[in-house]
mmCIF file of C-alpha atoms and ligand atoms in Angstrom:
data_model
loop_
_atom_site.group_PDB
_atom_site.id
_atom_site.type_symbol
_atom_site.label_atom_id
_atom_site.label_comp_id
_atom_site.label_asym_id
_atom_site.label_seq_id
_atom_site.Cartn_x
_atom_site.Cartn_y
_atom_site.Cartn_z
ATOM 1 C CA MET U 1 170.538 -57.560 175.066
ATOM 2 C CA PRO U 2 167.926 -59.882 174.066
ATOM 3 C CA ASP U 3 166.730 -60.711 177.788
ATOM 4 C CA LEU U 4 165.481 -56.970 178.394
ATOM 5 C CA ILE U 5 161.622 -56.459 178.750
ATOM 6 C CA PRO U 6 160.450 -55.094 175.400
ATOM 7 C CA THR U 7 159.691 -51.179 175.193
ATOM 8 C CA ALA U 8 156.198 -50.239 175.237
ATOM 9 C CA GLN U 9 156.532 -49.736 171.269
ATOM 10 C CA LYS U 10 157.748 -53.188 170.892
ATOM 11 C CA GLN U 11 154.521 -54.648 172.695
ATOM 12 C CA LEU U 12 152.258 -52.882 170.977
ATOM 13 C CA LYS U 13 153.927 -53.997 167.687
ATOM 14 C CA PHE U 14 153.748 -57.654 168.892
ATOM 15 C CA LEU U 15 149.886 -57.175 169.573
ATOM 16 C CA LYS U 16 149.511 -55.752 165.773
ATOM 17 C CA ASN U 17 151.243 -58.709 164.734
ATOM 18 C CA ILE U 18 149.201 -61.217 166.236
ATOM 19 C CA GLN U 19 146.169 -59.238 164.901
ATOM 20 C CA LEU U 20 147.678 -59.413 161.676
ATOM 21 C CA ILE U 21 147.907 -63.326 161.586
ATOM 22 C CA LEU U 22 144.656 -63.450 162.404
ATOM 23 C CA GLN U 23 143.348 -61.266 159.914
ATOM 24 C CA SER U 24 145.535 -62.106 157.016
ATOM 25 C CA GLY U 25 146.664 -65.513 157.568
ATOM 26 C CA SER U 26 144.928 -68.429 155.718
ATOM 27 C CA PHE U 27 143.054 -70.651 157.765
ATOM 28 C CA SER U 28 142.244 -74.227 156.267
ATOM 29 C CA SER U 29 141.321 -75.502 159.744
ATOM 30 C CA THR U 30 140.914 -74.161 163.201
ATOM 31 C CA TYR U 31 144.409 -75.434 164.621
ATOM 32 C CA LYS U 32 146.036 -72.023 164.305
ATOM 33 C CA PHE U 33 143.584 -70.299 166.620
ATOM 34 C CA ALA U 34 144.098 -73.278 169.095
ATOM 35 C CA LEU U 35 148.116 -72.891 168.546
ATOM 36 C CA LEU U 36 147.704 -69.039 169.505
ATOM 37 C CA ILE U 37 145.713 -69.885 172.557
ATOM 38 C CA SER U 38 147.699 -72.449 173.637
ATOM 39 C CA LEU U 39 150.917 -70.680 173.472
ATOM 40 C CA SER U 40 149.289 -67.854 175.272
ATOM 41 C CA ARG U 41 147.995 -70.127 178.236
ATOM 42 C CA LEU U 42 151.663 -71.827 178.579
ATOM 43 C CA ALA U 43 153.496 -68.357 178.570
ATOM 44 C CA ILE U 44 151.164 -68.134 181.605
ATOM 45 C CA GLU U 45 151.519 -71.513 183.384
ATOM 46 C CA LYS U 46 155.353 -72.028 182.490
ATOM 47 C CA GLY U 47 156.831 -68.647 182.075
ATOM 48 C CA GLN U 48 157.520 -65.457 184.063
ATOM 49 C CA ASP U 49 157.343 -61.782 183.636
ATOM 50 C CA SER U 50 160.688 -61.350 181.914
ATOM 51 C CA GLY U 51 162.117 -60.718 178.341
ATOM 52 C CA GLU U 52 163.994 -64.398 177.976
ATOM 53 C CA SER U 53 162.759 -67.002 175.416
ATOM 54 C CA LEU U 54 160.901 -69.940 176.492
ATOM 55 C CA ALA U 55 161.090 -73.454 175.381
ATOM 56 C CA LEU U 56 157.870 -75.426 175.287
ATOM 57 C CA GLU U 57 157.244 -79.074 174.995
ATOM 58 C CA TYR U 58 155.497 -80.108 171.790
ATOM 59 C CA ILE U 59 153.468 -82.385 174.599
ATOM 60 C CA ASP U 60 152.315 -79.650 176.629
ATOM 61 C CA ILE U 61 151.079 -78.010 173.704
ATOM 62 C CA ALA U 62 149.245 -80.871 172.800
ATOM 63 C CA GLU U 63 147.598 -81.233 175.916
ATOM 64 C CA LYS U 64 146.157 -77.637 175.611
ATOM 65 C CA PHE U 65 144.975 -78.645 172.016
ATOM 66 C CA ILE U 66 142.728 -81.658 173.409
ATOM 67 C CA GLU U 67 141.118 -79.511 176.320
ATOM 68 C CA LEU U 68 140.289 -77.043 173.657
ATOM 69 C CA TYR U 69 138.807 -79.643 171.211
ATOM 70 C CA TRP U 70 137.512 -81.976 173.675
ATOM 71 C CA LYS U 71 134.795 -79.410 174.580
ATOM 72 C CA GLN U 72 133.959 -78.867 171.200
ATOM 73 C CA ALA U 73 133.903 -82.384 170.000
ATOM 74 C CA VAL U 74 130.172 -82.817 171.052
ATOM 75 C CA PRO U 75 127.210 -82.344 168.705
ATOM 76 C CA TYR U 76 125.814 -78.873 168.787
ATOM 77 C CA THR U 77 122.219 -78.524 169.044
ATOM 78 C CA PHE U 78 120.437 -75.386 168.178
ATOM 79 C CA ASN U 79 116.440 -75.160 168.868
ATOM 80 C CA ASP U 80 115.226 -78.684 167.118
ATOM 81 C CA GLN U 81 117.058 -78.081 163.802
ATOM 82 C CA GLY U 82 119.234 -81.048 164.444
ATOM 83 C CA GLN U 83 122.706 -82.089 165.760
ATOM 84 C CA LEU U 84 126.006 -81.360 164.264
ATOM 85 C CA ILE U 85 129.376 -81.952 165.616
ATOM 86 C CA LEU U 86 131.004 -78.715 164.137
ATOM 87 C CA ASN U 87 133.420 -79.174 161.258
ATOM 88 C CA GLN U 88 136.952 -77.662 162.176
ATOM 89 C CA ASN U 89 138.406 -77.971 159.146
ATOM 90 C CA ASN U 90 137.795 -76.914 155.270
ATOM 91 C CA GLY U 91 137.383 -80.493 153.982
ATOM 92 C CA LYS U 92 136.613 -83.470 156.092
ATOM 93 C CA GLN U 93 136.771 -83.386 159.905
ATOM 94 C CA ALA U 94 140.231 -82.079 161.357
ATOM 95 C CA ALA U 95 142.336 -85.252 162.316
ATOM 96 C CA ILE U 96 142.809 -84.069 166.102
ATOM 97 C CA VAL U 97 139.032 -83.808 166.209
ATOM 98 C CA ASN U 98 138.294 -87.369 164.828
ATOM 99 C CA ARG U 99 140.527 -88.722 167.373
ATOM 100 C CA ILE U 100 138.846 -86.862 170.185
ATOM 101 C CA ILE U 101 135.199 -87.760 168.850
ATOM 102 C CA GLU U 102 136.330 -91.548 168.962
ATOM 103 C CA LEU U 103 137.774 -91.010 172.632
ATOM 104 C CA ARG U 104 134.656 -89.497 173.772
ATOM 105 C CA LYS U 105 132.664 -92.589 172.882
ATOM 106 C CA ILE U 106 134.588 -94.751 175.505
ATOM 107 C CA TYR U 107 135.777 -91.931 178.123
ATOM 108 C CA SER U 108 133.059 -89.837 179.722
ATOM 109 C CA SER U 109 135.313 -87.271 180.946
ATOM 110 C CA LEU U 110 138.899 -86.067 180.264
ATOM 111 C CA GLY U 111 139.863 -87.128 183.622
ATOM 112 C CA LEU U 112 139.019 -90.681 183.047
ATOM 113 C CA LEU U 113 141.100 -90.385 179.636
ATOM 114 C CA ARG U 114 144.216 -88.954 181.461
ATOM 115 C CA ARG U 115 143.858 -91.737 183.934
ATOM 116 C CA ASP U 116 144.361 -94.317 181.235
ATOM 117 C CA SER U 117 148.031 -93.244 180.967
ATOM 118 C CA LEU U 118 148.954 -95.458 177.754
ATOM 119 C CA VAL U 119 145.872 -94.196 175.798
ATOM 120 C CA TRP U 120 146.508 -90.851 176.911
ATOM 121 C CA LEU U 121 150.314 -90.924 176.217
ATOM 122 C CA LYS U 122 149.699 -92.097 172.510
ATOM 123 C CA LEU U 123 147.112 -89.284 172.339
ATOM 124 C CA LEU U 124 149.466 -86.516 173.326
ATOM 125 C CA LYS U 125 152.182 -87.834 170.964
ATOM 126 C CA ASP U 126 150.101 -88.096 168.117
ATOM 127 C CA VAL U 127 148.591 -84.757 168.656
ATOM 128 C CA ALA U 128 152.048 -83.341 169.248
ATOM 129 C CA ARG U 129 153.345 -84.647 165.953
ATOM 130 C CA THR U 130 150.112 -82.800 164.160
ATOM 131 C CA VAL U 131 150.720 -79.740 165.730
ATOM 132 C CA LYS U 132 154.274 -79.599 164.911
ATOM 133 C CA GLU U 133 153.807 -80.410 161.349
ATOM 134 C CA MET U 134 150.808 -78.164 160.731
ATOM 135 C CA PRO U 135 149.682 -75.064 162.616
ATOM 136 C CA VAL U 136 153.487 -74.697 164.165
ATOM 137 C CA ARG U 137 154.637 -74.749 160.361
ATOM 138 C CA TYR U 138 152.008 -72.518 159.002
ATOM 139 C CA LEU U 139 150.828 -70.212 161.825
ATOM 140 C CA GLN U 140 153.316 -67.450 160.666
ATOM 141 C CA ASN U 141 152.884 -67.596 156.863
ATOM 142 C CA LEU U 142 151.251 -64.983 155.142
ATOM 143 C CA ASN U 143 150.526 -65.709 151.554
ATOM 144 C CA GLY U 144 153.310 -67.582 151.108
ATOM 145 C CA GLN U 145 155.746 -65.104 152.919
ATOM 146 C CA ASN U 146 157.407 -66.081 156.244
ATOM 147 C CA PHE U 147 156.548 -63.925 159.226
ATOM 148 C CA GLU U 148 158.331 -65.185 162.012
ATOM 149 C CA PHE U 149 157.923 -63.063 165.148
ATOM 150 C CA LEU U 150 156.972 -65.782 167.689
ATOM 151 C CA TYR U 151 159.453 -68.531 166.985
ATOM 152 C CA GLN U 152 161.720 -69.363 164.491
ATOM 153 C CA LEU U 153 160.880 -72.697 162.743
ATOM 154 C CA ASP U 154 164.388 -73.771 162.360
ATOM 155 C CA GLN U 155 165.242 -73.558 165.786
ATOM 156 C CA CYS U 156 162.429 -75.649 166.778
ATOM 157 C CA GLY U 157 163.396 -79.197 166.765
ATOM 158 C CA LYS U 158 162.455 -81.203 169.908
ATOM 159 C CA GLN U 159 160.573 -77.873 171.736
ATOM 160 C CA LEU U 160 158.962 -74.814 170.619
ATOM 161 C CA THR U 161 161.324 -71.999 171.408
ATOM 162 C CA LEU U 162 159.435 -68.769 171.875
ATOM 163 C CA LEU U 163 161.701 -65.641 170.622
ATOM 164 C CA PRO U 164 163.227 -63.504 173.169
ATOM 165 C CA GLN U 165 160.268 -60.982 174.685
ATOM 166 C CA VAL U 166 157.464 -63.053 173.092
ATOM 167 C CA MET U 167 156.906 -64.716 176.414
ATOM 168 C CA PHE U 168 156.569 -61.377 178.022
ATOM 169 C CA CYS U 169 154.273 -60.274 175.526
ATOM 170 C CA LEU U 170 151.992 -63.181 175.557
ATOM 171 C CA ARG U 171 151.563 -62.723 179.207
ATOM 172 C CA GLN U 172 150.917 -59.220 178.946
ATOM 173 C CA PHE U 173 148.264 -59.616 176.348
ATOM 174 C CA SER U 174 146.920 -62.860 176.890
ATOM 175 C CA GLU U 175 143.173 -61.741 177.585
ATOM 176 C CA ILE U 176 143.279 -59.789 174.339
ATOM 177 C CA ILE U 177 144.771 -62.683 172.458
ATOM 178 C CA GLU U 178 142.324 -65.109 173.693
ATOM 179 C CA GLU U 179 139.431 -62.862 172.677
ATOM 180 C CA LEU U 180 140.633 -62.332 169.293
ATOM 181 C CA CYS U 181 141.486 -65.995 168.765
ATOM 182 C CA GLN U 182 137.824 -66.671 170.114
ATOM 183 C CA LYS U 183 136.073 -64.137 167.841
ATOM 184 C CA HIS U 184 138.292 -65.485 164.493
ATOM 185 C CA TRP U 185 137.886 -68.918 165.691
ATOM 186 C CA ILE U 186 133.855 -68.532 165.867
ATOM 187 C CA ASP U 187 133.868 -66.772 162.444
ATOM 188 C CA TYR U 188 135.702 -69.748 161.041
ATOM 189 C CA ILE U 189 132.885 -72.216 162.330
ATOM 190 C CA ARG U 190 130.311 -70.058 161.118
ATOM 191 C CA LYS U 191 131.220 -69.336 157.790
ATOM 192 C CA ASN U 192 132.494 -73.152 157.191
ATOM 193 C CA SER U 193 129.946 -74.012 154.697
ATOM 194 C CA THR U 194 129.513 -77.448 155.903
ATOM 195 C CA ASN U 195 128.228 -76.211 159.379
ATOM 196 C CA ALA U 196 125.801 -74.362 157.535
ATOM 197 C CA PRO U 197 122.915 -76.790 158.000
ATOM 198 C CA ILE U 198 122.866 -75.869 161.273
ATOM 199 C CA LEU U 199 124.525 -72.450 161.784
ATOM 200 C CA ASN U 200 122.450 -70.927 158.612
ATOM 201 C CA LYS U 201 119.530 -70.738 160.905
ATOM 202 C CA LEU U 202 121.325 -68.448 163.065
ATOM 203 C CA PRO U 203 121.232 -64.637 162.346
ATOM 204 C CA ASN U 204 124.165 -63.042 161.381
ATOM 205 C CA LEU U 205 124.241 -59.854 163.470
ATOM 206 C CA GLU U 206 127.548 -58.968 162.681
ATOM 207 C CA GLN U 207 126.763 -58.414 158.744
ATOM 208 C CA PHE U 208 123.447 -57.044 159.711
ATOM 209 C CA MET U 209 124.795 -54.807 162.374
ATOM 210 C CA PHE U 210 128.296 -53.656 160.374
ATOM 211 C CA GLU U 211 128.702 -54.727 156.713
ATOM 212 C CA PRO U 212 127.044 -53.487 153.748
ATOM 213 C CA SER U 213 124.369 -55.522 152.311
ATOM 214 C CA ARG U 214 124.815 -57.442 149.340
ATOM 215 C CA ASN U 215 122.227 -55.553 147.284
ATOM 216 C CA GLN U 216 124.159 -52.225 147.909
ATOM 217 C CA LEU U 217 127.356 -54.044 146.847
ATOM 218 C CA ASN U 218 125.886 -55.413 143.817
ATOM 219 C CA ALA U 219 124.665 -51.857 142.470
ATOM 220 C CA VAL U 220 128.579 -50.746 143.120
ATOM 221 C CA ALA U 221 129.737 -53.553 141.075
ATOM 222 C CA CYS U 222 127.361 -52.532 137.980
ATOM 223 C CA VAL U 223 128.863 -49.043 138.298
ATOM 224 C CA LEU U 224 132.338 -50.314 138.369
ATOM 225 C CA VAL U 225 132.022 -52.950 135.483
ATOM 226 C CA GLU U 226 131.244 -49.779 133.227
ATOM 227 C CA LEU U 227 133.966 -47.645 134.902
ATOM 228 C CA GLN U 228 136.363 -50.370 134.342
ATOM 229 C CA GLU U 229 135.406 -51.804 130.853
ATOM 230 C CA CYS U 230 134.903 -54.988 132.479
ATOM 231 C CA LYS U 231 138.297 -55.572 133.131
ATOM 232 C CA CYS U 232 139.985 -56.500 136.560
ATOM 233 C CA PHE U 233 141.486 -53.389 138.625
ATOM 234 C CA TYR U 234 144.550 -55.347 139.590
ATOM 235 C CA CYS U 235 145.616 -57.912 136.646
ATOM 236 C CA ASN U 236 143.727 -55.763 133.976
ATOM 237 C CA LYS U 237 142.581 -58.917 132.392
ATOM 238 C CA PRO U 238 138.846 -59.084 130.983
ATOM 239 C CA ILE U 239 136.810 -60.523 133.559
ATOM 240 C CA ARG U 240 134.589 -63.316 132.570
ATOM 241 C CA LYS U 241 130.975 -63.113 133.104
ATOM 242 C CA GLY U 242 129.740 -62.883 136.785
ATOM 243 C CA ASN U 243 133.552 -63.726 137.825
ATOM 244 C CA TYR U 244 134.142 -60.522 140.069
ATOM 245 C CA ALA U 245 133.835 -59.177 143.438
ATOM 246 C CA VAL U 246 133.616 -55.622 144.578
ATOM 247 C CA ASP U 247 137.388 -55.152 146.423
ATOM 248 C CA HIS U 248 137.665 -52.871 149.158
ATOM 249 C CA PHE U 249 140.961 -51.295 148.053
ATOM 250 C CA ILE U 250 141.489 -50.326 151.663
ATOM 251 C CA PRO U 251 140.730 -53.954 153.312
ATOM 252 C CA TRP U 252 137.417 -53.903 155.379
ATOM 253 C CA SER U 253 139.611 -55.504 158.161
ATOM 254 C CA MET U 254 141.551 -52.604 158.369
ATOM 255 C CA TYR U 255 138.960 -49.778 157.686
ATOM 256 C CA PRO U 256 135.532 -51.158 158.124
ATOM 257 C CA SER U 257 133.608 -48.248 156.657
ATOM 258 C CA ASP U 258 132.742 -47.974 153.225
ATOM 259 C CA THR U 259 133.416 -45.029 151.052
ATOM 260 C CA GLY U 260 132.777 -44.653 147.406
ATOM 261 C CA HIS U 261 136.401 -44.353 146.138
ATOM 262 C CA ASN U 262 137.554 -47.298 147.901
ATOM 263 C CA PHE U 263 135.657 -49.780 145.773
ATOM 264 C CA VAL U 264 137.484 -51.289 143.031
ATOM 265 C CA LEU U 265 136.318 -54.529 140.843
ATOM 266 C CA ALA U 266 138.695 -57.335 140.602
ATOM 267 C CA ASP U 267 138.195 -60.866 138.956
ATOM 268 C CA SER U 268 137.523 -63.411 141.598
ATOM 269 C CA ASN U 269 141.185 -64.769 141.614
ATOM 270 C CA CYS U 270 142.812 -61.509 142.307
ATOM 271 C CA ASN U 271 140.207 -60.812 144.935
ATOM 272 C CA SER U 272 140.751 -63.781 146.903
ATOM 273 C CA LYS U 273 144.436 -63.772 146.574
ATOM 274 C CA LYS U 274 144.461 -59.930 147.750
ATOM 275 C CA SER U 275 142.153 -61.163 150.764
ATOM 276 C CA ASN U 276 142.631 -58.784 153.763
ATOM 277 C CA LEU U 277 145.990 -57.057 152.799
ATOM 278 C CA LEU U 278 146.805 -54.099 151.516
ATOM 279 C CA ALA U 279 147.892 -53.660 147.552
ATOM 280 C CA SER U 280 151.676 -52.829 146.640
ATOM 281 C CA ASP U 281 152.445 -49.001 146.298
ATOM 282 C CA GLU U 282 152.159 -49.614 142.597
ATOM 283 C CA PHE U 283 148.439 -50.270 142.652
ATOM 284 C CA LEU U 284 148.122 -47.176 145.302
ATOM 285 C CA HIS U 285 149.307 -44.867 142.472
ATOM 286 C CA LYS U 286 147.017 -46.553 139.979
ATOM 287 C CA TRP U 287 143.993 -46.302 142.644
ATOM 288 C CA ARG U 288 144.578 -42.858 143.308
ATOM 289 C CA LYS U 289 145.005 -41.850 139.948
ATOM 290 C CA ARG U 290 141.811 -43.511 139.043
ATOM 291 C CA ASN U 291 139.875 -41.656 141.833
ATOM 292 C CA LYS U 292 141.266 -38.297 140.688
ATOM 293 C CA GLU U 293 140.115 -38.819 136.875
ATOM 294 C CA GLN U 294 137.060 -40.566 137.782
ATOM 295 C CA ASP U 295 135.751 -38.454 140.864
ATOM 296 C CA LEU U 296 132.987 -36.922 139.346
ATOM 297 C CA ILE U 297 131.431 -40.216 137.827
ATOM 298 C CA ILE U 298 132.092 -41.972 141.331
ATOM 299 C CA VAL U 299 130.270 -39.435 143.216
ATOM 300 C CA ASP U 300 127.667 -39.018 140.945
ATOM 301 C CA ARG U 301 126.944 -42.921 140.567
ATOM 302 C CA ILE U 302 127.937 -44.663 144.042
ATOM 303 C CA ALA U 303 126.573 -41.710 146.413
ATOM 304 C CA VAL U 304 123.032 -42.454 145.295
ATOM 305 C CA LEU U 305 123.779 -46.098 146.347
ATOM 306 C CA GLY U 306 123.936 -44.598 150.198
ATOM 307 C CA PHE U 307 127.619 -44.348 150.334
ATOM 308 C CA LEU U 308 129.677 -41.784 151.594
ATOM 309 C CA THR U 309 131.899 -40.478 148.518
ATOM 310 C CA ASP U 310 134.403 -37.957 149.349
ATOM 311 C CA LYS U 311 137.573 -38.466 147.668
ATOM 312 C CA GLU U 312 139.900 -36.585 149.899
ATOM 313 C CA ARG U 313 138.655 -38.622 152.983
ATOM 314 C CA SER U 314 139.281 -42.035 151.086
ATOM 315 C CA HIS U 315 142.559 -40.834 150.534
ATOM 316 C CA LYS U 316 143.197 -39.713 154.168
ATOM 317 C CA VAL U 317 141.973 -43.315 154.830
ATOM 318 C CA ALA U 318 144.493 -44.683 152.508
ATOM 319 C CA GLU U 319 147.475 -42.770 153.720
ATOM 320 C CA TRP U 320 146.902 -43.642 157.218
ATOM 321 C CA ALA U 321 146.546 -47.428 156.244
ATOM 322 C CA TYR U 322 149.753 -47.297 154.084
ATOM 323 C CA ALA U 323 151.874 -45.310 156.781
ATOM 324 C CA GLN U 324 150.479 -48.308 159.464
ATOM 325 C CA ALA U 325 151.807 -50.866 156.694
ATOM 326 C CA ASN U 326 155.163 -49.426 156.492
ATOM 327 C CA GLU U 327 155.708 -48.602 160.262
ATOM 328 C CA ASN U 328 154.469 -52.156 161.149
ATOM 329 C CA ASN U 329 156.095 -53.985 158.120
ATOM 330 C CA TYR U 330 152.864 -55.521 156.844
ATOM 331 C CA ILE U 331 153.067 -57.632 153.914
ATOM 332 C CA LYS U 332 151.656 -56.081 150.839
ATOM 333 C CA TRP U 333 150.242 -57.738 148.028
ATOM 334 C CA ASN U 334 152.019 -57.428 144.843
ATOM 335 C CA GLY U 335 149.504 -58.640 142.195
HETATM 336 ZN ZN1 ZN D 401 142.893 -59.853 138.241
#
């Protein structure tokens, strides 16, 4: 009975999956955020509170994209630091934004652009094509693994068909989804180095208020280089000079508090591939073993750097994290 309203448990799982995509997906542009927001808004505008599936026109999704980017395609000004149109892409500006920038030179408002129906329709079609080829295709891809809980790609031809119960959940959680997407979107823009000339000048309160300082982590790295004999915790290969990072074994995104035993040293390659994912069970065993064998050194050397170091507590956190992962089918990184 696919048309039933999802159980409370299923609804929560849906929300967890949204969060997972935002935390662990790779974002080469901001299109995926725009897509999630668009789907959530369209579920409200076109759907109803039932467990049925919902077929959406790509043109309608495109219209939502245009609305979102129209607002952001003007120069952002901060104090007198200059002006900048925010780069929404890892490389050159995102194609949809470029189109809109050009159109903004001709039409002073979205309303005027809409009235020019030939231009408007062409824009809708072009944006719809990009949406279909890019974010729709990659949104549910986590580190190369398919994670189709919103729609099935092979069933999305002329329309994007939300799976049964998805419309219901999007409507149920739209405020949370909007807020999550906005937060991650803003983070992306701020961290995109091409936006740095202006955004660098803004204080990074998030890091200041919640994250460990660079200095602290550098000091941890020195301890770990010794402890791991300058080898990567994951692939065991010797780390080339300076080419490493202090990795949170239980990802920071899952548990944003630093405890001494949670740190491992990884080469840049493994570190960036593991990203926000949990490592496989094999690594969990290795990590527990490391903590058991080197407990005293970790307590001795890392506690003085200002971190809570308590093996039992770190292992409790790991237990919780892996139980969450198993319950919610989180994808793990296999190294
Ligand atoms: Zn490695």
